[in-house]
Amino acid sequence: MLFINYVDRGALPTAAHLMQGDLHLNYTQMGMLMSAFFWTYTFSQIPVGWLAERYGAHRILAAGLTLWASATILVGFAHTFAMLLVLRLLLGLGESAGFPCAAKILAAIVPAKGLGTANGIVALGYLSGPVVGTIVGGLLMAHFGWRAAFWVFGALSLLWLWPWSRVAGGVRAAVQASADDSPTLWMILKQPSLWGTALGLFSTNYTFYFMLSWLPSYLQTERGFSLITMTKLATLAYAANAVSAFAAGWGIDRFLARGGSANVGYKSVMAVAHVGSVACMLAMAVGSPGLALASVFVYQALCGASSPGVYAMCQILAGPRASGRWVGIQNSLGNFPGIVAPWLTGYIIQSTGHFTNAFVVAAAVSMLGLIGWIWMVPTLKELQWKHPAPPTGAVAPESG
């Protein structure tokens, strides 16, 4: 499902150059369209996390995919900026179901020592989305026009509903069993580690969404690659991201199986990823063409390596009873860069004519991840959710 999620959300960045010429859109308008997705995607995360725990993650996933697949198909019929804006808002609303529901399901089904591999597999799925989306979308657009890519992607997305209906029964039973004695929203909000993971995700997502939204245009306009060459290079870069995510998740679980601590395993990867990302952003900003292109691939590998920890860390901390709402809050705050990064990047390019300053900003934001993931998050272990004691003199309910 998350693979489909990223194929559909990445279709617009791949088509951006063609859409600008066809619909006479400037860079600022394209930046607004890219960020509009996150206006609804970001603010829907918290209610979606609650809905997943209240009505079942399996149902909310199916409803979300139906909505975003329909919006993807309709983009292929859009002829105005206003219509595209509305459809991007609907796409964000539908896709907001993805991560809170996935986190709830994994926390309920997978033991803590397997969360690295499980999240690595999930990350391999959603990070493969841009790989397939870029190469298939690029080829469809080159031969049949940009509209055909949206029609094909949206229609194929709806096919997911059939296999999901076959496994949803088992998912429902596991998720409902983990919902007993859940902590309150206020108990979750009081945890400093929640705000640490949110800040860490904010930093991670700024560089990720900046690259996801503008890498195709950067390769074509700043480095002079053709559409076909851009498609090949971006596809290979996204593939490095996806493979790295799976390898890192598997490696962390092997480290834990040999007696290593989750705290050291996950936080070490996060530290290396963020420091390395700063260097890559600066190299892409001012480096030679060869160094800049190499940095694209190094950054994607580092980004992929950090992906399992983004959700495994919060699943360990929150446990199965609170993971849906925790990830909803974390994603709501951590996805603000989706609103800011595409628009700000478009503004910077429009103002300066180059990507240089946009990469410098991304490098600065990446440094914040060290504060969030390393300093604000305590030792990784499941938090003890303590419910308020009953008033003095109150009779405790009988068990059984």
Short mmCIF file of C-alpha atoms in Angstrom, two decimals:
data_model
loop_
_atom_site.label_atom_id
_atom_site.label_comp_id
_atom_site.label_asym_id
_atom_site.label_seq_id
_atom_site.Cartn_x
_atom_site.Cartn_y
_atom_site.Cartn_z
CA MET A 1 0.00 0.00 0.00
CA LEU A 2 2.81 2.44 0.86
CA PHE A 3 4.53 1.55 -2.41
CA ILE A 4 1.38 2.66 -4.25
CA ASN A 5 1.20 5.70 -1.98
CA TYR A 6 4.59 6.95 -3.16
CA VAL A 7 4.08 6.08 -6.83
CA ASP A 8 0.97 8.26 -6.90
CA ARG A 9 2.35 11.17 -4.90
CA GLY A 10 5.52 11.24 -7.03
CA ALA A 11 3.71 11.49 -10.35
CA LEU A 12 3.40 15.29 -10.20
CA PRO A 13 7.13 16.00 -9.60
CA THR A 14 8.00 13.69 -12.51
CA ALA A 15 5.50 15.50 -14.75
CA ALA A 16 6.34 18.99 -13.46
CA HIS A 17 8.49 20.08 -16.40
CA LEU A 18 5.89 18.96 -18.97
CA MET A 19 2.93 20.35 -17.01
CA GLN A 20 4.58 23.75 -16.72
CA GLY A 21 4.85 24.04 -20.47
CA ASP A 22 1.40 22.61 -21.23
CA LEU A 23 -0.57 24.55 -18.61
CA HIS A 24 1.69 27.65 -18.51
CA LEU A 25 2.56 27.32 -14.82
CA ASN A 26 5.52 29.13 -13.26
CA TYR A 27 7.91 27.75 -10.62
CA THR A 28 6.01 29.38 -7.77
CA GLN A 29 2.75 27.76 -8.87
CA MET A 30 4.44 24.37 -9.23
CA GLY A 31 5.92 24.76 -5.76
CA MET A 32 2.45 25.54 -4.41
CA LEU A 33 0.97 22.45 -6.09
CA MET A 34 3.67 20.26 -4.61
CA SER A 35 3.18 21.69 -1.14
CA ALA A 36 -0.65 21.64 -1.34
CA PHE A 37 -0.56 17.87 -0.98
CA PHE A 38 0.90 18.35 2.47
CA TRP A 39 -1.65 20.89 3.63
CA THR A 40 -4.22 18.12 4.03
CA TYR A 41 -1.71 15.28 4.46
CA THR A 42 -0.13 16.97 7.49
CA PHE A 43 -3.24 18.14 9.32
CA SER A 44 -5.11 14.87 8.77
CA GLN A 45 -2.49 12.70 10.48
CA ILE A 46 -3.76 13.17 14.05
CA PRO A 47 -7.44 12.43 13.36
CA VAL A 48 -6.45 9.52 11.10
CA GLY A 49 -4.35 8.02 13.91
CA TRP A 50 -7.37 8.23 16.20
CA LEU A 51 -9.68 6.76 13.56
CA ALA A 52 -7.27 3.86 12.99
CA GLU A 53 -7.40 2.94 16.69
CA ARG A 54 -11.12 3.60 17.02
CA TYR A 55 -12.51 1.96 13.86
CA GLY A 56 -9.67 -0.29 12.67
CA ALA A 57 -6.55 0.46 10.66
CA HIS A 58 -7.61 -2.00 7.96
CA ARG A 59 -10.77 0.00 7.16
CA ILE A 60 -9.10 3.41 7.19
CA LEU A 61 -6.38 2.18 4.83
CA ALA A 62 -8.95 0.99 2.29
CA ALA A 63 -10.91 4.24 2.45
CA GLY A 64 -7.76 6.33 2.11
CA LEU A 65 -6.52 4.48 -0.96
CA THR A 66 -9.89 4.74 -2.69
CA LEU A 67 -9.84 8.51 -2.23
CA TRP A 68 -6.27 9.14 -3.36
CA ALA A 69 -6.48 6.78 -6.36
CA SER A 70 -9.57 8.61 -7.57
CA ALA A 71 -7.83 11.97 -7.17
CA THR A 72 -4.83 10.66 -9.15
CA ILE A 73 -7.03 9.62 -12.07
CA LEU A 74 -8.75 13.02 -12.12
CA VAL A 75 -5.44 14.92 -12.34
CA GLY A 76 -5.19 13.51 -15.85
CA PHE A 77 -8.33 15.47 -16.76
CA ALA A 78 -7.33 18.78 -15.12
CA HIS A 79 -6.77 21.89 -17.24
CA THR A 80 -6.51 24.68 -14.66
CA PHE A 81 -4.31 25.49 -11.71
CA ALA A 82 -7.36 25.65 -9.42
CA MET A 83 -8.49 22.14 -10.36
CA LEU A 84 -5.00 20.75 -9.82
CA LEU A 85 -4.87 22.45 -6.43
CA VAL A 86 -8.12 20.82 -5.28
CA LEU A 87 -7.02 17.38 -6.47
CA ARG A 88 -3.67 17.70 -4.69
CA LEU A 89 -5.57 18.49 -1.49
CA LEU A 90 -7.71 15.36 -1.93
CA LEU A 91 -4.62 13.28 -2.66
CA GLY A 92 -3.05 14.43 0.61
CA LEU A 93 -6.21 13.66 2.57
CA GLY A 94 -6.38 10.12 1.23
CA GLU A 95 -2.68 9.36 1.61
CA SER A 96 -2.63 10.55 5.24
CA ALA A 97 -4.04 7.13 6.17
CA GLY A 98 -0.80 5.35 5.24
CA PHE A 99 1.74 5.67 8.02
CA PRO A 100 -0.45 5.88 11.16
CA CYS A 101 -2.32 2.74 10.07
CA ALA A 102 0.86 0.90 9.06
CA ALA A 103 2.53 1.76 12.37
CA LYS A 104 -0.49 0.56 14.33
CA ILE A 105 -0.56 -2.76 12.46
CA LEU A 106 3.19 -3.42 12.76
CA ALA A 107 3.31 -2.55 16.47
CA ALA A 108 0.42 -4.95 17.10
CA ILE A 109 1.84 -7.86 15.08
CA VAL A 110 5.66 -7.68 15.08
CA PRO A 111 7.84 -8.22 18.19
CA ALA A 112 10.30 -5.42 19.07
CA LYS A 113 13.38 -7.35 17.89
CA GLY A 114 11.85 -7.74 14.44
CA LEU A 115 10.73 -4.14 13.94
CA GLY A 116 13.93 -3.17 12.11
CA THR A 117 13.39 -5.77 9.39
CA ALA A 118 9.63 -5.17 9.27
CA ASN A 119 10.07 -1.42 8.86
CA GLY A 120 12.90 -2.06 6.41
CA ILE A 121 10.52 -4.11 4.26
CA VAL A 122 7.86 -1.41 4.49
CA ALA A 123 10.47 1.26 3.67
CA LEU A 124 11.64 -0.84 0.71
CA GLY A 125 8.05 -0.68 -0.46
CA TYR A 126 7.44 3.04 -0.15
CA LEU A 127 10.95 4.01 -1.26
CA SER A 128 10.56 1.80 -4.34
CA GLY A 129 7.51 3.88 -5.23
CA PRO A 130 9.58 6.76 -6.64
CA VAL A 131 11.77 4.24 -8.49
CA VAL A 132 8.86 2.70 -10.36
CA GLY A 133 6.92 5.94 -10.52
CA THR A 134 9.80 7.85 -12.06
CA ILE A 135 10.84 5.33 -14.69
CA VAL A 136 7.34 4.13 -15.65
CA GLY A 137 5.89 7.62 -15.37
CA GLY A 138 8.76 9.11 -17.35
CA LEU A 139 8.39 6.55 -20.14
CA LEU A 140 4.59 6.94 -20.24
CA MET A 141 4.96 10.72 -20.39
CA ALA A 142 7.62 10.59 -23.09
CA HIS A 143 5.47 8.39 -25.35
CA PHE A 144 1.84 9.22 -24.44
CA GLY A 145 1.94 12.56 -22.61
CA TRP A 146 1.82 13.39 -18.91
CA ARG A 147 -1.94 12.84 -18.55
CA ALA A 148 -1.69 9.14 -19.42
CA ALA A 149 0.60 8.50 -16.43
CA PHE A 150 -2.03 9.74 -13.97
CA TRP A 151 -4.78 7.66 -15.55
CA VAL A 152 -2.68 4.49 -15.46
CA PHE A 153 -1.33 4.98 -11.93
CA GLY A 154 -4.72 5.81 -10.43
CA ALA A 155 -6.53 2.90 -12.08
CA LEU A 156 -3.87 0.36 -11.10
CA SER A 157 -3.90 1.63 -7.50
CA LEU A 158 -7.51 0.56 -7.05
CA LEU A 159 -6.54 -3.07 -7.72
CA TRP A 160 -4.90 -3.17 -4.26
CA LEU A 161 -8.33 -3.29 -2.62
CA TRP A 162 -8.90 -6.90 -3.72
CA PRO A 163 -5.86 -8.58 -2.06
CA TRP A 164 -6.28 -6.34 0.99
CA SER A 165 -9.83 -7.60 1.48
CA ARG A 166 -8.42 -11.14 1.70
CA VAL A 167 -6.06 -10.40 4.63
CA ALA A 168 -7.93 -7.65 6.46
CA GLY A 169 -9.67 -10.15 8.77
CA GLY A 170 -6.41 -11.25 10.40
CA VAL A 171 -5.22 -7.68 10.67
CA ARG A 172 -8.47 -6.65 12.36
CA ALA A 173 -8.15 -9.27 15.09
CA ALA A 174 -4.55 -8.35 15.92
CA VAL A 175 -5.18 -4.61 16.02
CA GLN A 176 -8.28 -4.90 18.19
CA ALA A 177 -6.39 -7.06 20.71
CA SER A 178 -3.77 -4.32 21.11
CA ALA A 179 -6.31 -1.56 21.74
CA ASP A 180 -7.16 -2.52 25.33
CA ASP A 181 -6.14 -0.13 28.11
CA SER A 182 -4.78 2.48 25.69
CA PRO A 183 -3.13 5.63 27.08
CA THR A 184 -4.97 8.93 26.73
CA LEU A 185 -3.97 11.57 24.20
CA TRP A 186 -2.71 13.82 27.00
CA MET A 187 -0.48 11.04 28.32
CA ILE A 188 1.09 10.73 24.86
CA LEU A 189 1.52 14.49 24.43
CA LYS A 190 3.39 14.76 27.74
CA GLN A 191 6.21 12.53 26.51
CA PRO A 192 9.37 14.51 25.59
CA SER A 193 10.38 11.65 23.30
CA LEU A 194 7.29 12.31 21.16
CA TRP A 195 8.55 15.81 20.44
CA GLY A 196 12.03 14.43 19.80
CA THR A 197 10.81 11.99 17.17
CA ALA A 198 8.65 14.75 15.65
CA LEU A 199 11.63 17.11 15.36
CA GLY A 200 13.76 14.30 13.97
CA LEU A 201 11.15 13.48 11.34
CA PHE A 202 10.78 17.18 10.52
CA SER A 203 14.50 17.33 9.74
CA THR A 204 14.52 14.03 7.84
CA ASN A 205 11.49 14.97 5.79
CA TYR A 206 12.71 18.41 4.77
CA THR A 207 15.62 17.00 2.79
CA PHE A 208 13.59 13.99 1.64
CA TYR A 209 10.65 16.00 0.29
CA PHE A 210 12.95 18.62 -1.14
CA MET A 211 14.71 15.93 -3.15
CA LEU A 212 11.54 13.99 -4.00
CA SER A 213 9.81 17.13 -5.29
CA TRP A 214 12.66 18.80 -7.14
CA LEU A 215 15.25 16.15 -8.08
CA PRO A 216 13.79 15.61 -11.59
CA SER A 217 13.78 19.36 -12.29
CA TYR A 218 17.26 19.79 -10.76
CA LEU A 219 18.73 17.13 -13.02
CA GLN A 220 17.10 18.64 -16.11
CA THR A 221 17.42 22.39 -15.58
CA GLU A 222 20.52 22.75 -13.37
CA ARG A 223 22.60 19.85 -14.71
CA GLY A 224 21.23 19.71 -18.27
CA PHE A 225 20.05 16.10 -18.50
CA SER A 226 17.32 15.10 -20.94
CA LEU A 227 13.98 13.68 -19.79
CA ILE A 228 15.06 10.10 -20.53
CA THR A 229 18.47 10.50 -18.87
CA MET A 230 16.89 12.23 -15.87
CA THR A 231 14.46 9.35 -15.57
CA LYS A 232 17.28 6.80 -15.52
CA LEU A 233 19.42 8.70 -13.02
CA ALA A 234 16.54 9.52 -10.65
CA THR A 235 15.37 5.92 -10.82
CA LEU A 236 18.80 4.57 -9.86
CA ALA A 237 19.05 7.09 -7.02
CA TYR A 238 15.64 6.11 -5.62
CA ALA A 239 16.60 2.44 -5.98
CA ALA A 240 19.69 3.04 -3.83
CA ASN A 241 17.40 4.58 -1.21
CA ALA A 242 15.04 1.59 -1.19
CA VAL A 243 17.73 -1.09 -1.04
CA SER A 244 19.58 0.78 1.70
CA ALA A 245 16.40 0.92 3.80
CA PHE A 246 15.92 -2.83 3.72
CA ALA A 247 19.62 -3.52 4.37
CA ALA A 248 19.72 -1.13 7.33
CA GLY A 249 16.60 -2.61 8.94
CA TRP A 250 17.95 -6.13 8.53
CA GLY A 251 21.37 -5.08 9.85
CA ILE A 252 19.93 -3.43 12.96
CA ASP A 253 17.93 -6.55 13.80
CA ARG A 254 21.06 -8.69 13.37
CA PHE A 255 22.86 -6.31 15.73
CA LEU A 256 20.06 -6.69 18.29
CA ALA A 257 20.07 -10.49 17.90
CA ARG A 258 23.76 -10.52 18.86
CA GLY A 259 23.02 -8.67 22.10
CA GLY A 260 23.31 -5.05 20.93
CA SER A 261 20.97 -2.42 22.29
CA ALA A 262 18.22 -0.80 20.25
CA ASN A 263 19.37 2.57 21.56
CA VAL A 264 22.85 2.21 20.05
CA GLY A 265 21.67 0.50 16.86
CA TYR A 266 19.01 2.98 15.80
CA LYS A 267 20.60 6.18 17.07
CA SER A 268 23.99 5.45 15.47
CA VAL A 269 22.36 5.07 12.07
CA MET A 270 20.40 8.29 12.57
CA ALA A 271 23.54 10.25 13.51
CA VAL A 272 25.51 9.05 10.47
CA ALA A 273 22.57 9.71 8.15
CA HIS A 274 22.07 13.32 9.24
CA VAL A 275 25.74 14.32 9.30
CA GLY A 276 26.20 12.71 5.88
CA SER A 277 23.12 14.45 4.50
CA VAL A 278 24.57 17.86 5.37
CA ALA A 279 27.71 17.08 3.39
CA CYS A 280 25.67 15.80 0.42
CA MET A 281 23.44 18.87 0.27
CA LEU A 282 26.45 21.19 0.22
CA ALA A 283 28.17 19.09 -2.45
CA MET A 284 25.08 19.24 -4.66
CA ALA A 285 24.94 23.01 -4.12
CA VAL A 286 28.49 23.98 -5.03
CA GLY A 287 30.30 20.81 -6.15
CA SER A 288 31.45 19.86 -9.62
CA PRO A 289 28.94 18.01 -11.82
CA GLY A 290 30.56 14.65 -11.00
CA LEU A 291 30.65 15.31 -7.23
CA ALA A 292 27.08 16.60 -7.25
CA LEU A 293 25.80 13.53 -9.07
CA ALA A 294 27.68 11.20 -6.72
CA SER A 295 26.23 13.08 -3.75
CA VAL A 296 22.72 12.46 -5.06
CA PHE A 297 23.32 8.72 -4.74
CA VAL A 298 25.13 8.92 -1.38
CA TYR A 299 22.31 11.02 0.05
CA GLN A 300 19.68 8.54 -1.13
CA ALA A 301 21.58 5.65 0.50
CA LEU A 302 21.85 7.56 3.80
CA CYS A 303 18.20 8.55 3.67
CA GLY A 304 17.20 4.95 3.11
CA ALA A 305 19.34 3.75 6.01
CA SER A 306 17.53 6.09 8.40
CA SER A 307 14.05 5.04 7.23
CA PRO A 308 13.51 1.93 9.42
CA GLY A 309 14.33 3.90 12.56
CA VAL A 310 11.86 6.67 11.80
CA TYR A 311 8.97 4.36 12.67
CA ALA A 312 10.63 1.53 14.60
CA MET A 313 11.84 3.98 17.26
CA CYS A 314 8.35 5.32 17.92
CA GLN A 315 6.82 1.82 17.76
CA ILE A 316 9.25 0.71 20.47
CA LEU A 317 8.55 3.77 22.62
CA ALA A 318 4.76 3.85 22.18
CA GLY A 319 4.12 0.10 22.09
CA PRO A 320 1.13 -1.49 20.36
CA ARG A 321 -1.43 0.45 22.43
CA ALA A 322 -0.40 3.94 21.32
CA SER A 323 1.54 3.62 18.05
CA GLY A 324 -1.31 4.77 15.80
CA ARG A 325 -1.88 8.03 17.63
CA TRP A 326 1.84 8.58 18.30
CA VAL A 327 2.69 8.28 14.61
CA GLY A 328 -0.31 10.45 13.74
CA ILE A 329 1.06 13.24 15.94
CA GLN A 330 4.66 12.65 14.88
CA ASN A 331 3.73 12.67 11.19
CA SER A 332 1.53 15.72 11.53
CA LEU A 333 4.39 17.76 12.96
CA GLY A 334 7.11 16.01 10.99
CA ASN A 335 5.43 16.59 7.62
CA PHE A 336 5.29 20.38 7.81
CA PRO A 337 8.39 20.36 5.58
CA GLY A 338 6.13 18.92 2.90
CA ILE A 339 4.28 22.23 3.00
CA VAL A 340 7.36 24.42 3.33
CA ALA A 341 10.12 22.71 1.31
CA PRO A 342 8.47 22.46 -2.15
CA TRP A 343 7.07 26.00 -1.99
CA LEU A 344 10.23 27.57 -0.51
CA THR A 345 12.41 25.78 -3.05
CA GLY A 346 10.21 27.03 -5.90
CA TYR A 347 10.45 30.56 -4.52
CA ILE A 348 14.25 30.37 -4.19
CA ILE A 349 14.64 29.06 -7.75
CA GLN A 350 12.27 31.71 -9.09
CA SER A 351 14.21 34.43 -7.25
CA THR A 352 17.79 33.30 -7.95
CA GLY A 353 17.51 31.16 -11.07
CA HIS A 354 19.47 28.34 -9.40
CA PHE A 355 19.13 25.53 -6.84
CA THR A 356 22.24 26.50 -4.80
CA ASN A 357 20.57 28.32 -1.91
CA ALA A 358 17.84 25.69 -1.70
CA PHE A 359 20.48 23.02 -1.01
CA VAL A 360 22.12 25.21 1.65
CA VAL A 361 18.81 25.58 3.47
CA ALA A 362 18.26 21.81 3.32
CA ALA A 363 21.72 21.22 4.85
CA ALA A 364 20.95 23.54 7.77
CA VAL A 365 17.62 21.85 8.51
CA SER A 366 19.25 18.41 8.40
CA MET A 367 21.37 19.33 11.43
CA LEU A 368 18.19 19.56 13.56
CA GLY A 369 17.77 15.80 13.26
CA LEU A 370 20.69 15.22 15.59
CA ILE A 371 18.89 17.14 18.34
CA GLY A 372 15.60 15.30 17.84
CA TRP A 373 16.68 11.69 17.31
CA ILE A 374 19.75 11.64 19.58
CA TRP A 375 19.33 14.19 22.38
CA MET A 376 15.57 14.42 22.94
CA VAL A 377 14.77 10.70 22.64
CA PRO A 378 15.72 8.77 25.81
CA THR A 379 16.88 5.17 25.96
CA LEU A 380 14.77 3.17 23.53
CA LYS A 381 12.32 0.94 25.38
CA GLU A 382 8.55 0.80 25.71
CA LEU A 383 7.22 3.59 27.88
CA GLN A 384 5.22 2.63 30.95
CA TRP A 385 1.83 4.18 30.46
CA LYS A 386 0.53 5.00 33.93
CA HIS A 387 -3.14 5.85 34.07
CA PRO A 388 -4.26 8.44 36.66
CA ALA A 389 -5.06 6.95 40.05
CA PRO A 390 -8.76 6.93 40.99
CA PRO A 391 -9.92 9.66 43.43
CA THR A 392 -9.47 8.94 47.12
CA GLY A 393 -12.32 6.81 48.38
CA ALA A 394 -13.29 5.64 44.94
CA VAL A 395 -13.90 1.95 44.47
CA ALA A 396 -11.67 0.30 41.87
CA PRO A 397 -13.55 -1.65 39.24
CA GLU A 398 -13.54 -5.41 39.67
CA SER A 399 -11.35 -7.36 37.30
CA GLY A 400 -12.45 -10.31 35.33
#
